Each structure stands twice: as structure tokens, then as C-alpha cells.
């Protein structure tokens, strides 16, 4: 049998090159200058307005590569059988389809080289569903490497490649010149003493804030360089119920850019969402001597990191600028020239990063606000970022001081994927292990709920590796294993050793933590006062034989060592992750037989996980009692919880199971749109696992099922909807098309819209919407809502695709003559009245022209 690793080389270039060329459109000469970067995805032949190859043709190309490779092996020497060859073909086709998704430009791809480019294509393509064996995986990798080599060779031969390289170099030089201009403008005339200290201070910032600690790795590898570990997150603005017109500022921006458009920003984010990490990154980036980071507003500035928990002390005044470094314990504080901080702020060069308003006591927050107001007034023109947890202070807390409010979004799927890849690389683990975990996180709602911040992601990575790729399948076992990891292994990795007599066994820690968790749940609280925690712990000490240690000692041990508790503010304590609070609280609820209390709170969303985990912990008769009571409520909420609980209960009598299933059948699938909305509101993600289809159900049931998932509107709902994108019903296709504004539009476009066979009207509100549709090859029916620019529409709408257009906006001063750019346009609807001169500008080939005032609007995307 032939060596698989040699097969890629044995496929002749004359055979591979024509296949590779079929993946790309032909292009003319010139540098191809446009207002946005040209990406490889814009060059492929199976997407875009120049589509000459369908996605199915990509499969044929992959199949031809596999066939020619096996032919090159010679008769009887094929390393894989026919079934595995088909699997290799499918995996290779999906990987080559990534050419239409990646954001890499042609010159960047060539710079990567074939091996790294092949890895870029493989990113986001889980191989586990294809069931490749060792030989199949090797064949896939060699063919991908061969294809990548020829793809890069093709890119270098494109007539625009050399011109673009020259253009890129020119643009890089222009950016460098701009950065130097900004630096010269921003830097004042400095004394040698000030300049010398700023260099030492910049080194201090880089050393102090240039690493992140990620637990879950073996000892010695937990400190990551910030530039490697940092994950770019997003900041969002509140919509305030307004419909934004085309061209309006987007509601979402990169977190690193929060200070680009506003000098003063108040950033909210939940615990563990990355606020402090963002502060570190901004500080290190600002102090760096590199000017190619793409953030000109930070060039020539000086960062001051001001963690509130350190500078706000009982009975002490808040620091004046000259005491900033001393207040945070900077070792270079004694070296700073007198008046240096004030000179920096007077020159409007400061970046003041005030971290953790939520971590100070309530009665000090008003004082801090006055302190901030006075500093902003006395030293205008500096950049300010203030962070807090959402619930710590009311909305618009700093609005009067001129601060713009943003919310920091949690880690999304892309961020989680990136973290898992980096974790496994740092741990020296096999890439395939990380790929398998990423696939598990995407497809498991339990893992999705845990993977929300670096601590939880690191724990999942370590748990997955320790168990050799096998995570517990049921939720209770998964959380139990995670608890063990956090309560026992984390101490070893952090090299923490409790003083003699204060070490708490695992079971004791769990018993105490669950008392705190159940108290929080029962009282509807997210956190408790330290005194309340001490009181709860104190009552438990005699039974646990810990009276000699004392409440303070036990509390400190739990806080320091469990990894589950934290003090978000002075004198307060909460759980680091709500998941573990619910798990531990449910465990104690079962021990104390509080079943009726659990069921009586079934209508409250925050009790959902507590109830289901209690069913998992309960004995069979106890679980049956809860399920029966939930089903007897007769509400969508009760029925859905009872049905979900069946999967958690280890043993259920047939009569109870039948009662629960009857209750579910009364609500799922829903009978109408109102019922779909009610079920979605009542169950959320819970209902997705109980919806039918897509096979073996009537079209109306499929339509109602899709509408229910759309109403849920979550990440899991989007994954569920992908099952229906090939459904033949026109109503289902129309419902899917109409829902794209309820999800992340770019992702929805590629995962749903790109696969629809019927193109109903889509609502477009921003140029980014048009760019997304352009990347799919265009769309036939569009509704443009809000003010628009003609140049955006003519540049971003694919002319060969557009057949129906509705303009729900006043027509611009240019009139409608620009419609002649769309030769396939047959129907035009314009909002409001238009005069004869404008109507006369409609192209002759348009068969239908009306104003929206006379048209049924239901088919226009509403």
C-alpha cells in the first residue's frame, strides 16, 4: 500500500492547477483598489456576482482531487476504501468552501505559506463528524496542503497581485507617516527628566499588565503574554427602540475601539466578561512604542490604571493625580518628577482607566463620581474608561459628566473557539483534541452555558484533556466533575497550601458552598453581605466539627481556595458563575426536601436550572412528585419544564411519563403564531429540544416550528434553524429569510440565507447588511428601510441578482435614475408619493412601479 503522505506530491500539478483555477473568478489587470480590503472570499467562483461554480461544484472538485490522488496511488495501493474516500471528499469540500468565508487578503495568504494557510482553512471545520480514520485523516491533510500550495501559486500569478503588493506597501508607509504626524502633534516639548521617566514608566506598565493568568494549565504554563492571550470582544450600544437608517452608526464595535469615537466611556460588563483584561490591553497598547496597532487615538498618550478596590480605602481621601502611582503601589512612583502627571493631563495625553466601580462600597460611589467629575473638569481632553458590573450603579450614572455608556458583550462562539485553540497550543496538546472540544461546545447547550469566560473555558479544556476527550454526557455529572476540578486541582496548580488545621476537605467545601447558594436562590439575590455569609457558615460549624477553626477562618479558606466565591465589592460575596450556584443550591434543596418550594417557583426564569438539577439529584419518587406537579400546572412553562425533567430523572414510572408527554403535546408543536410566541417565551432554549422536524412533519407544522425557534432567538435557536434551511415549503423559506434581523446578520446570512432556495424580501438597514448579502452573491428581493446613499446601493447591491426593490425612505435628490444600473430589476416600490419627473426616471424594463401607500406591505419583509 502506498504511503499516504506521498500522495499529495504524486498528483501532477497539471492535474491540480486546473481544478484550483475553477475555484476562482477571472480578474482583469490593475491594482483593484476599492474602499474596503479585497479578500479571498471576493475572488472565489462559487460566491459573489461572478458566480460560475455552485457549492455543489466545490464538492465535485474535491471529489476529483481525491479520485486523482487515489489514481496516482496505482491499482491495489489505495490507502482508503470507498467509504472513507467519500468522507475525505466531504471534509475537503467543506474546507475548500472556507475560501468563501475567510477574511484573509490574497497578499496575506501568500505570506502565510501553504502550511499555515491550510491551517487557516481548517479553522472552524470540525472533522469528527466525518469519521476519518488515521489514513483518511492523513490523505485529507496532504490533499489540503497540495491544494493550498496551488491556491497560493495561483494568487501570486493573478494580474492584480503585484500591483496590490505595491499598493499595500504604499498604504503602510502612509499609515506610518500619519502616526508620526499624530505623535509630533501630541507630544509637547519635554524635559529630559520627564522623557526618561516616561520610558521607564512604559516598561513598568508592560511588565505589570503584560501577562494574564489562565488556570487549568499545568503549573508553570499558566502565565500567558497578553498579546497572545488577549481575545478581542465587542462593545454594544443600547438600541433604545429606534430603527436605525442605512448609514447610521453600528450598534456593535470592537472593545478596543471604545475610546476611538468618545473621549469618555462608561463600560458595563458582568463578572468575568473581560473588563479588567481590556483595561490591561489598553494600558499596554498605549504605552508601547509601536505605532502600527491601528489605534491612532492612543499614540503618544500615557496610561494610568486605577483599580477602585485599591485606591478607595476606608477613611482615606481619593488620590490627586500626583498620587496616582503611589495609590496603586507602582514601584516607580518614587522616581516620577514632581508635577509629571499633571503635565501629562494638562497636555491632554492621559488615558485614565478606572476599573471596578462595583468593587467599592455603595456609600463611597457618590464620592467617586464627584472625584471623576472634578478631574474631568480640571483636566479636559484626556481619554477616560470607567468599568463596572451592570447592577452596581443606575443607568446614565455618569451621563451628566459626559460619559457615553456601552455594554461589554460576553465571549461569543468565535472567541471561545480562539481561546480553546490557544489553550491547547500552550498546553502542548494535540490539535485534534482542541477541535473535538470546540465541536462539543458548539453542539452541547450545557457546555455552551459554561464557556462564557476564560476561567470556565480553561476549566473545560483541562477537564476534557484529563478525561482523554470524554466529557460526562449528563449535566449533573458534568458539573460534578467541574466542581472537583475547581475545588481540588485548582489549588494544586496555584501552589496554595492552607495553614495547618484549616484545610477543608472537598465534601466539607461542597456542604458549605451549597448552603450559601441555596440561601441566595431562596432570597432572589445575586450576592450577599459578608456578615450574612459568616452567619450561615457559623450555624453549620458545629455539625461539621469546625468550631475550632471559626467562621472567619472557614470563610477565608472558601474565598481563597474554592475558585467559586469572590468578593465583587468590599463586604460582599457572590458566586463566580451562576451555573455552580444553581447546581449547589439544587443539591441542598433536595437534601432538605424543598420540592414544593421548587415547583412553586417554576414560573421564574432564574429557577429553571435549579428545578432541572434538583430533578437530577432527587431520588425516583421525589423526582416523580416534582414532574407530576409541574405537568398538573397545565401551563406551557410547567409542561416544558416537566418534559425537560424527564431527561434528568434516572427512573420514572410509565404513568408519570405518560402524563408529562400528554401535557407537552397540548403545547408543542404550537397551533398558531400566538401559541408559538407563548411557548418560546415560556421555554426559551428549553423548547428547542422538544420541537419536531424537519423530516416527517407537515408544512404547517414545520412553519410553526420555525417560528417558535425564531421567537427564541438564541445561539441554540440559530443552530436549530439550520436543520430547516433546505425545507421545500415556501412559507418556511420566507420565515427563515424574514428572521435574519433577529440574529447576528453576518453569521445568519452564511448559515441560513446562503442555503435558501426561495429568496423572499429581506429588510436592509445598513451598508454592512448590503456587504453581507454581497458576499453571498447578492439577493433578488430587497427592502431598503431608512435614509440611504445612492453610491452605497449601486456599489453593494449585485446588479445581476436584484429583481425586486422596495425603498421605504424618501428618495434622494438624485431621483431614481440610478435604478438603470440594475438590468434584471422588474418591480420597484417607493415609499410615499413621487412626482411625474421622478416616476419618469424608472427604467423601461421595470414591469411594476407603485408607491408603498398602495401596496400590501406583508410581502416586503414585515
PDB file of N, CA and C in Angstrom, residues 152-204:
ATOM      1  N   UNK A 152      -2.115  29.288  -3.476  1.00  0.00           N
ATOM      2  CA  UNK A 152      -1.207  30.413  -3.265  1.00  0.00           C
ATOM      3  C   UNK A 152      -0.428  30.721  -4.532  1.00  0.00           C
ATOM      4  N   UNK A 153      -0.034  29.680  -5.261  1.00  0.00           N
ATOM      5  CA  UNK A 153       0.660  29.910  -6.527  1.00  0.00           C
ATOM      6  C   UNK A 153      -0.245  30.648  -7.505  1.00  0.00           C
ATOM      7  N   UNK A 154      -1.516  30.271  -7.535  1.00  0.00           N
ATOM      8  CA  UNK A 154      -2.479  30.949  -8.406  1.00  0.00           C
ATOM      9  C   UNK A 154      -2.619  32.422  -8.021  1.00  0.00           C
ATOM     10  N   UNK A 155      -2.665  32.694  -6.707  1.00  0.00           N
ATOM     11  CA  UNK A 155      -2.839  34.074  -6.253  1.00  0.00           C
ATOM     12  C   UNK A 155      -1.658  34.944  -6.665  1.00  0.00           C
ATOM     13  N   UNK A 156      -0.455  34.382  -6.610  1.00  0.00           N
ATOM     14  CA  UNK A 156       0.713  35.185  -6.987  1.00  0.00           C
ATOM     15  C   UNK A 156       0.749  35.462  -8.483  1.00  0.00           C
ATOM     16  N   UNK A 157       0.057  34.625  -9.270  1.00  0.00           N
ATOM     17  CA  UNK A 157       0.061  34.809 -10.716  1.00  0.00           C
ATOM     18  C   UNK A 157      -1.073  35.703 -11.197  1.00  0.00           C
ATOM     19  N   UNK A 158      -2.000  36.039 -10.289  1.00  0.00           N
ATOM     20  CA  UNK A 158      -3.082  36.951 -10.693  1.00  0.00           C
ATOM     21  C   UNK A 158      -2.489  38.281 -11.132  1.00  0.00           C
ATOM     22  N   UNK A 159      -3.075  38.870 -12.145  1.00  0.00           N
ATOM     23  CA  UNK A 159      -2.517  40.101 -12.699  1.00  0.00           C
ATOM     24  C   UNK A 159      -2.547  41.245 -11.704  1.00  0.00           C
ATOM     25  N   UNK A 160      -3.424  41.184 -10.726  1.00  0.00           N
ATOM     26  CA  UNK A 160      -3.519  42.276  -9.749  1.00  0.00           C
ATOM     27  C   UNK A 160      -2.598  42.086  -8.566  1.00  0.00           C
ATOM     28  N   UNK A 161      -1.944  40.911  -8.455  1.00  0.00           N
ATOM     29  CA  UNK A 161      -1.220  40.621  -7.218  1.00  0.00           C
ATOM     30  C   UNK A 161      -0.059  41.581  -7.000  1.00  0.00           C
ATOM     31  N   UNK A 162       0.813  41.725  -8.012  1.00  0.00           N
ATOM     32  CA  UNK A 162       1.983  42.590  -7.849  1.00  0.00           C
ATOM     33  C   UNK A 162       1.546  44.021  -7.596  1.00  0.00           C
ATOM     34  N   UNK A 163       0.530  44.477  -8.350  1.00  0.00           N
ATOM     35  CA  UNK A 163       0.041  45.836  -8.150  1.00  0.00           C
ATOM     36  C   UNK A 163      -0.491  46.026  -6.741  1.00  0.00           C
ATOM     37  N   UNK A 164      -1.181  45.034  -6.249  1.00  0.00           N
ATOM     38  CA  UNK A 164      -1.733  45.171  -4.895  1.00  0.00           C
ATOM     39  C   UNK A 164      -0.616  45.181  -3.856  1.00  0.00           C
ATOM     40  N   UNK A 165       0.414  44.355  -4.057  1.00  0.00           N
ATOM     41  CA  UNK A 165       1.535  44.370  -3.123  1.00  0.00           C
ATOM     42  C   UNK A 165       2.139  45.768  -3.027  1.00  0.00           C
ATOM     43  N   UNK A 166       2.325  46.400  -4.180  1.00  0.00           N
ATOM     44  CA  UNK A 166       2.870  47.742  -4.167  1.00  0.00           C
ATOM     45  C   UNK A 166       1.925  48.714  -3.466  1.00  0.00           C
ATOM     46  N   UNK A 167       0.631  48.527  -3.710  1.00  0.00           N
ATOM     47  CA  UNK A 167      -0.362  49.397  -3.074  1.00  0.00           C
ATOM     48  C   UNK A 167      -0.354  49.227  -1.560  1.00  0.00           C
ATOM     49  N   UNK A 168      -0.276  47.982  -1.107  1.00  0.00           N
ATOM     50  CA  UNK A 168      -0.253  47.725   0.338  1.00  0.00           C
ATOM     51  C   UNK A 168       0.956  48.382   0.984  1.00  0.00           C
ATOM     52  N   UNK A 169       2.120  48.258   0.340  1.00  0.00           N
ATOM     53  CA  UNK A 169       3.308  48.878   0.903  1.00  0.00           C
ATOM     54  C   UNK A 169       3.156  50.387   0.980  1.00  0.00           C
ATOM     55  N   UNK A 170       2.548  50.976  -0.052  1.00  0.00           N
ATOM     56  CA  UNK A 170       2.312  52.418  -0.038  1.00  0.00           C
ATOM     57  C   UNK A 170       1.380  52.810   1.093  1.00  0.00           C
ATOM     58  N   UNK A 171       0.317  52.026   1.298  1.00  0.00           N
ATOM     59  CA  UNK A 171      -0.629  52.325   2.373  1.00  0.00           C
ATOM     60  C   UNK A 171       0.025  52.185   3.740  1.00  0.00           C
ATOM     61  N   UNK A 172       0.890  51.175   3.898  1.00  0.00           N
ATOM     62  CA  UNK A 172       1.598  51.012   5.170  1.00  0.00           C
ATOM     63  C   UNK A 172       2.487  52.214   5.458  1.00  0.00           C
ATOM     64  N   UNK A 173       3.199  52.698   4.426  1.00  0.00           N
ATOM     65  CA  UNK A 173       4.034  53.878   4.609  1.00  0.00           C
ATOM     66  C   UNK A 173       3.192  55.096   4.964  1.00  0.00           C
ATOM     67  N   UNK A 174       2.019  55.228   4.312  1.00  0.00           N
ATOM     68  CA  UNK A 174       1.148  56.359   4.603  1.00  0.00           C
ATOM     69  C   UNK A 174       0.665  56.320   6.046  1.00  0.00           C
ATOM     70  N   UNK A 175       0.340  55.114   6.536  1.00  0.00           N
ATOM     71  CA  UNK A 175      -0.108  54.991   7.930  1.00  0.00           C
ATOM     72  C   UNK A 175       1.024  55.359   8.887  1.00  0.00           C
ATOM     73  N   UNK A 176       2.229  54.949   8.547  1.00  0.00           N
ATOM     74  CA  UNK A 176       3.369  55.277   9.400  1.00  0.00           C
ATOM     75  C   UNK A 176       3.599  56.786   9.446  1.00  0.00           C
ATOM     76  N   UNK A 177       3.510  57.440   8.292  1.00  0.00           N
ATOM     77  CA  UNK A 177       3.666  58.895   8.249  1.00  0.00           C
ATOM     78  C   UNK A 177       2.592  59.572   9.077  1.00  0.00           C
ATOM     79  N   UNK A 178       1.343  59.068   8.959  1.00  0.00           N
ATOM     80  CA  UNK A 178       0.245  59.647   9.738  1.00  0.00           C
ATOM     81  C   UNK A 178       0.508  59.488  11.229  1.00  0.00           C
ATOM     82  N   UNK A 179       1.007  58.299  11.632  1.00  0.00           N
ATOM     83  CA  UNK A 179       1.276  58.064  13.049  1.00  0.00           C
ATOM     84  C   UNK A 179       2.347  59.010  13.570  1.00  0.00           C
ATOM     85  N   UNK A 180       3.369  59.232  12.771  1.00  0.00           N
ATOM     86  CA  UNK A 180       4.423  60.159  13.192  1.00  0.00           C
ATOM     87  C   UNK A 180       3.879  61.575  13.323  1.00  0.00           C
ATOM     88  N   UNK A 181       3.020  61.981  12.377  1.00  0.00           N
ATOM     89  CA  UNK A 181       2.405  63.312  12.457  1.00  0.00           C
ATOM     90  C   UNK A 181       1.596  63.467  13.734  1.00  0.00           C
ATOM     91  N   UNK A 182       0.803  62.427  14.050  1.00  0.00           N
ATOM     92  CA  UNK A 182      -0.002  62.466  15.274  1.00  0.00           C
ATOM     93  C   UNK A 182       0.904  62.568  16.489  1.00  0.00           C
ATOM     94  N   UNK A 183       1.977  61.787  16.496  1.00  0.00           N
ATOM     95  CA  UNK A 183       2.893  61.773  17.634  1.00  0.00           C
ATOM     96  C   UNK A 183       3.530  63.151  17.836  1.00  0.00           C
ATOM     97  N   UNK A 184       3.987  63.773  16.736  1.00  0.00           N
ATOM     98  CA  UNK A 184       4.613  65.087  16.837  1.00  0.00           C
ATOM     99  C   UNK A 184       3.634  66.137  17.339  1.00  0.00           C
ATOM    100  N   UNK A 185       2.363  66.002  16.898  1.00  0.00           N
ATOM    101  CA  UNK A 185       1.351  66.961  17.331  1.00  0.00           C
ATOM    102  C   UNK A 185       1.007  66.791  18.805  1.00  0.00           C
ATOM    103  N   UNK A 186       0.993  65.528  19.260  1.00  0.00           N
ATOM    104  CA  UNK A 186       0.520  65.238  20.616  1.00  0.00           C
ATOM    105  C   UNK A 186       1.613  65.408  21.660  1.00  0.00           C
ATOM    106  N   UNK A 187       2.861  65.117  21.287  1.00  0.00           N
ATOM    107  CA  UNK A 187       3.940  65.197  22.268  1.00  0.00           C
ATOM    108  C   UNK A 187       4.367  66.648  22.463  1.00  0.00           C
ATOM    109  N   UNK A 188       4.327  67.148  23.693  1.00  0.00           N
ATOM    110  CA  UNK A 188       4.797  68.503  23.940  1.00  0.00           C
ATOM    111  C   UNK A 188       6.316  68.525  24.049  1.00  0.00           C
ATOM    112  N   UNK A 189       6.836  69.720  24.179  1.00  0.00           N
ATOM    113  CA  UNK A 189       8.262  69.840  24.463  1.00  0.00           C
ATOM    114  C   UNK A 189       8.506  69.340  25.879  1.00  0.00           C
ATOM    115  N   UNK A 190       9.351  68.302  26.011  1.00  0.00           N
ATOM    116  CA  UNK A 190       9.560  67.661  27.306  1.00  0.00           C
ATOM    117  C   UNK A 190      10.982  67.879  27.798  1.00  0.00           C
ATOM    118  N   UNK A 191      11.104  67.879  29.107  1.00  0.00           N
ATOM    119  CA  UNK A 191      12.438  67.869  29.688  1.00  0.00           C
ATOM    120  C   UNK A 191      13.008  66.464  29.564  1.00  0.00           C
ATOM    121  N   UNK A 192      14.312  66.372  29.611  1.00  0.00           N
ATOM    122  CA  UNK A 192      14.958  65.055  29.556  1.00  0.00           C
ATOM    123  C   UNK A 192      14.506  64.193  30.723  1.00  0.00           C
ATOM    124  N   UNK A 193      14.235  64.826  31.883  1.00  0.00           N
ATOM    125  CA  UNK A 193      13.803  64.082  33.064  1.00  0.00           C
ATOM    126  C   UNK A 193      12.440  63.447  32.826  1.00  0.00           C
ATOM    127  N   UNK A 194      11.479  64.242  32.279  1.00  0.00           N
ATOM    128  CA  UNK A 194      10.149  63.700  32.001  1.00  0.00           C
ATOM    129  C   UNK A 194      10.222  62.588  30.965  1.00  0.00           C
ATOM    130  N   UNK A 195      10.960  62.829  29.879  1.00  0.00           N
ATOM    131  CA  UNK A 195      11.041  61.833  28.809  1.00  0.00           C
ATOM    132  C   UNK A 195      11.668  60.540  29.311  1.00  0.00           C
ATOM    133  N   UNK A 196      12.714  60.648  30.119  1.00  0.00           N
ATOM    134  CA  UNK A 196      13.354  59.452  30.641  1.00  0.00           C
ATOM    135  C   UNK A 196      12.435  58.669  31.560  1.00  0.00           C
ATOM    136  N   UNK A 197      11.683  59.391  32.399  1.00  0.00           N
ATOM    137  CA  UNK A 197      10.777  58.682  33.295  1.00  0.00           C
ATOM    138  C   UNK A 197       9.649  58.007  32.518  1.00  0.00           C
ATOM    139  N   UNK A 198       9.139  58.668  31.466  1.00  0.00           N
ATOM    140  CA  UNK A 198       8.061  58.053  30.690  1.00  0.00           C
ATOM    141  C   UNK A 198       8.501  56.725  30.088  1.00  0.00           C
ATOM    142  N   UNK A 199       9.752  56.638  29.657  1.00  0.00           N
ATOM    143  CA  UNK A 199      10.246  55.364  29.126  1.00  0.00           C
ATOM    144  C   UNK A 199      10.276  54.294  30.204  1.00  0.00           C
ATOM    145  N   UNK A 200      10.729  54.651  31.399  1.00  0.00           N
ATOM    146  CA  UNK A 200      10.757  53.676  32.494  1.00  0.00           C
ATOM    147  C   UNK A 200       9.334  53.297  32.920  1.00  0.00           C
ATOM    148  N   UNK A 201       8.453  54.279  32.910  1.00  0.00           N
ATOM    149  CA  UNK A 201       7.055  54.011  33.283  1.00  0.00           C
ATOM    150  C   UNK A 201       6.387  53.080  32.256  1.00  0.00           C
ATOM    151  N   UNK A 202       6.685  53.293  30.969  1.00  0.00           N
ATOM    152  CA  UNK A 202       6.139  52.418  29.930  1.00  0.00           C
ATOM    153  C   UNK A 202       6.620  50.983  30.129  1.00  0.00           C
ATOM    154  N   UNK A 203       7.889  50.822  30.484  1.00  0.00           N
ATOM    155  CA  UNK A 203       8.408  49.474  30.764  1.00  0.00           C
ATOM    156  C   UNK A 203       7.686  48.854  31.960  1.00  0.00           C
ATOM    157  N   UNK A 204       7.410  49.678  32.977  1.00  0.00           N
ATOM    158  CA  UNK A 204       6.689  49.186  34.155  1.00  0.00           C
ATOM    159  C   UNK A 204       5.289  48.715  33.772  1.00  0.00           C
TER     160      UNK A 204
END
